[in-house]
mmCIF file of C-alpha atoms in Angstrom:
data_model
loop_
_atom_site.group_PDB
_atom_site.id
_atom_site.type_symbol
_atom_site.label_atom_id
_atom_site.label_comp_id
_atom_site.label_asym_id
_atom_site.label_seq_id
_atom_site.Cartn_x
_atom_site.Cartn_y
_atom_site.Cartn_z
ATOM 1 C CA UNK A 1 5.969 -18.372 1.213
ATOM 2 C CA UNK A 2 3.732 -16.882 -1.513
ATOM 3 C CA UNK A 3 6.322 -14.194 -2.261
ATOM 4 C CA UNK A 4 8.979 -16.832 -2.944
ATOM 5 C CA UNK A 5 6.750 -18.956 -5.176
ATOM 6 C CA UNK A 6 4.446 -16.537 -7.011
ATOM 7 C CA UNK A 7 4.908 -13.576 -9.296
ATOM 8 C CA UNK A 8 3.086 -10.467 -8.137
ATOM 9 C CA UNK A 9 3.359 -7.016 -6.661
ATOM 10 C CA UNK A 10 4.024 -5.957 -3.084
ATOM 11 C CA UNK A 11 2.698 -2.626 -1.838
ATOM 12 C CA UNK A 12 3.623 -0.757 1.303
ATOM 13 C CA UNK A 13 1.030 1.929 1.939
ATOM 14 C CA UNK A 14 1.383 4.698 4.484
ATOM 15 C CA UNK A 15 -1.450 7.049 5.429
ATOM 16 C CA UNK A 16 -0.280 10.621 4.852
ATOM 17 C CA UNK A 17 -0.538 12.969 7.820
ATOM 18 C CA UNK A 18 -2.247 10.384 9.980
ATOM 19 C CA UNK A 19 -0.718 11.790 13.188
ATOM 20 C CA UNK A 20 -2.635 15.014 12.500
ATOM 21 C CA UNK A 21 -5.927 13.082 12.560
ATOM 22 C CA UNK A 22 -5.142 11.620 15.983
ATOM 23 C CA UNK A 23 -3.855 14.947 17.304
ATOM 24 C CA UNK A 24 -6.727 17.103 16.050
ATOM 25 C CA UNK A 25 -9.708 14.718 16.180
ATOM 26 C CA UNK A 26 -8.689 12.093 18.723
ATOM 27 C CA UNK A 27 -7.749 8.455 18.608
ATOM 28 C CA UNK A 28 -11.304 7.228 18.030
ATOM 29 C CA UNK A 29 -11.414 9.205 14.785
ATOM 30 C CA UNK A 30 -7.986 7.832 13.914
ATOM 31 C CA UNK A 31 -9.200 4.293 14.569
ATOM 32 C CA UNK A 32 -12.144 4.890 12.247
ATOM 33 C CA UNK A 33 -9.804 6.065 9.479
ATOM 34 C CA UNK A 34 -7.642 2.947 9.950
ATOM 35 C CA UNK A 35 -10.691 0.664 9.789
ATOM 36 C CA UNK A 36 -12.164 2.400 6.748
ATOM 37 C CA UNK A 37 -8.819 2.328 4.930
ATOM 38 C CA UNK A 38 -8.494 -1.403 5.639
ATOM 39 C CA UNK A 39 -11.983 -1.937 4.171
ATOM 40 C CA UNK A 40 -10.986 0.096 1.131
ATOM 41 C CA UNK A 41 -7.910 -2.088 0.573
ATOM 42 C CA UNK A 42 -10.044 -5.218 0.823
ATOM 43 C CA UNK A 43 -12.597 -3.784 -1.613
ATOM 44 C CA UNK A 44 -10.139 -2.779 -4.340
ATOM 45 C CA UNK A 45 -7.805 -5.792 -3.983
ATOM 46 C CA UNK A 46 -8.183 -9.136 -5.664
ATOM 47 C CA UNK A 47 -9.826 -11.707 -3.351
ATOM 48 C CA UNK A 48 -6.588 -13.728 -3.436
ATOM 49 C CA UNK A 49 -4.466 -10.786 -2.239
ATOM 50 C CA UNK A 50 -2.817 -10.966 1.176
ATOM 51 C CA UNK A 51 -3.408 -7.794 3.189
ATOM 52 C CA UNK A 52 -1.990 -6.771 6.522
ATOM 53 C CA UNK A 53 -1.498 -3.879 8.851
ATOM 54 C CA UNK A 54 2.189 -3.565 9.564
ATOM 55 C CA UNK A 55 1.678 -1.206 12.486
ATOM 56 C CA UNK A 56 0.450 2.295 13.106
ATOM 57 C CA UNK A 57 -0.721 3.704 9.792
ATOM 58 C CA UNK A 58 1.260 1.360 7.533
ATOM 59 C CA UNK A 59 -0.281 -1.466 5.515
ATOM 60 C CA UNK A 60 1.104 -4.108 3.176
ATOM 61 C CA UNK A 61 -0.501 -5.928 0.253
ATOM 62 C CA UNK A 62 0.833 -8.882 -1.734
ATOM 63 C CA UNK A 63 -1.186 -9.366 -4.922
ATOM 64 C CA UNK A 64 -0.288 -12.166 -7.307
ATOM 65 C CA UNK A 65 -3.212 -11.304 -9.609
ATOM 66 C CA UNK A 66 -1.322 -8.253 -10.902
ATOM 67 C CA UNK A 67 0.713 -9.110 -13.994
ATOM 68 C CA UNK A 68 2.339 -5.809 -14.959
ATOM 69 C CA UNK A 69 3.606 -2.555 -13.547
ATOM 70 C CA UNK A 70 0.729 -0.822 -15.311
ATOM 71 C CA UNK A 71 -1.794 -3.000 -13.474
ATOM 72 C CA UNK A 72 -0.037 -2.230 -10.156
ATOM 73 C CA UNK A 73 -0.174 1.492 -10.930
ATOM 74 C CA UNK A 74 -3.883 1.182 -11.774
ATOM 75 C CA UNK A 75 -4.449 -0.547 -8.426
ATOM 76 C CA UNK A 76 -2.737 2.337 -6.631
ATOM 77 C CA UNK A 77 -4.939 4.765 -8.597
ATOM 78 C CA UNK A 78 -8.022 2.864 -7.366
ATOM 79 C CA UNK A 79 -6.746 3.108 -3.782
ATOM 80 C CA UNK A 80 -6.074 6.845 -4.185
ATOM 81 C CA UNK A 81 -9.584 7.366 -5.593
ATOM 82 C CA UNK A 82 -11.006 5.413 -2.664
ATOM 83 C CA UNK A 83 -9.104 7.722 -0.315
ATOM 84 C CA UNK A 84 -10.731 10.739 -1.974
ATOM 85 C CA UNK A 85 -14.147 9.193 -1.370
ATOM 86 C CA UNK A 86 -13.243 8.447 2.254
ATOM 87 C CA UNK A 87 -12.207 12.080 2.685
ATOM 88 C CA UNK A 88 -15.629 13.215 1.497
ATOM 89 C CA UNK A 89 -17.503 10.688 3.615
ATOM 90 C CA UNK A 90 -15.500 11.022 6.842
ATOM 91 C CA UNK A 91 -14.829 14.741 6.648
ATOM 92 C CA UNK A 92 -11.118 14.237 7.316
ATOM 93 C CA UNK A 93 -8.288 14.229 4.797
ATOM 94 C CA UNK A 94 -7.359 10.651 3.887
ATOM 95 C CA UNK A 95 -4.544 10.020 1.434
ATOM 96 C CA UNK A 96 -1.773 7.493 1.166
ATOM 97 C CA UNK A 97 1.630 7.099 -0.356
ATOM 98 C CA UNK A 98 2.944 3.787 -1.631
ATOM 99 C CA UNK A 99 6.087 1.919 -2.440
ATOM 100 C CA UNK A 100 5.524 -0.862 -4.954
ATOM 101 C CA UNK A 101 7.926 -3.719 -5.700
ATOM 102 C CA UNK A 102 7.517 -6.602 -8.110
ATOM 103 C CA UNK A 103 8.303 -10.139 -7.106
ATOM 104 C CA UNK A 104 8.950 -12.591 -9.913
ATOM 105 C CA UNK A 105 9.499 -16.045 -8.426
ATOM 106 C CA UNK A 106 13.164 -15.241 -7.865
ATOM 107 C CA UNK A 107 13.191 -16.785 -4.413
ATOM 108 C CA UNK A 108 13.418 -13.322 -2.883
ATOM 109 C CA UNK A 109 12.394 -13.395 0.751
ATOM 110 C CA UNK A 110 9.883 -11.149 2.474
ATOM 111 C CA UNK A 111 12.521 -8.980 4.167
ATOM 112 C CA UNK A 112 14.255 -8.166 0.883
ATOM 113 C CA UNK A 113 11.004 -7.412 -0.958
ATOM 114 C CA UNK A 114 9.801 -5.324 1.988
ATOM 115 C CA UNK A 115 13.053 -3.351 2.005
ATOM 116 C CA UNK A 116 12.788 -2.570 -1.723
ATOM 117 C CA UNK A 117 9.155 -1.456 -1.357
ATOM 118 C CA UNK A 118 10.009 0.556 1.761
ATOM 119 C CA UNK A 119 12.807 2.419 -0.046
ATOM 120 C CA UNK A 120 10.344 3.184 -2.853
ATOM 121 C CA UNK A 121 7.835 4.436 -0.261
ATOM 122 C CA UNK A 122 10.397 6.833 1.208
ATOM 123 C CA UNK A 123 11.126 8.122 -2.277
ATOM 124 C CA UNK A 124 7.390 8.582 -2.935
ATOM 125 C CA UNK A 125 6.892 10.465 0.354
ATOM 126 C CA UNK A 126 9.765 12.786 -0.557
ATOM 127 C CA UNK A 127 7.718 13.777 -3.630
ATOM 128 C CA UNK A 128 4.732 14.839 -1.526
ATOM 129 C CA UNK A 129 1.486 13.351 -0.286
ATOM 130 C CA UNK A 130 -0.580 10.931 -2.329
ATOM 131 C CA UNK A 131 2.350 9.683 -4.420
ATOM 132 C CA UNK A 132 3.735 6.285 -5.287
ATOM 133 C CA UNK A 133 7.055 4.997 -6.530
ATOM 134 C CA UNK A 134 7.963 1.639 -8.042
ATOM 135 C CA UNK A 135 11.123 -0.065 -6.820
ATOM 136 C CA UNK A 136 13.820 -1.211 -9.200
ATOM 137 C CA UNK A 137 13.553 -4.867 -10.139
ATOM 138 C CA UNK A 138 15.619 -7.329 -8.140
ATOM 139 C CA UNK A 139 18.573 -8.710 -10.060
ATOM 140 C CA UNK A 140 18.843 -12.501 -10.082
#
């Protein structure tokens, strides 16, 4: 409902190489990375943001406090910096890639916004680890 009625930015975030953590360190270590990454998202996001785990190592954030693409890119930079700090603290490589799509009260539904952000995520992951890509704006 918020996506249809508010302007904001939608992020899909995917932990890079997460399968390697589970395979090399075990699922308990993987669970710790998931929990710490979720805390990081909560810490760097606006209190009004809606956060969720979509499954596995994929998370979504809807943040209506962000007013520009530059602010969305700065938020991703804060997440990436938080991942670097998690890497140091946990002793395991933590990085994420993101697809970012803007929603501008166009009545766009969740599935459409998710698809645009997901396509941007796939483009970002094709560029390497720790990258983001912004989706094209939806035409009215």
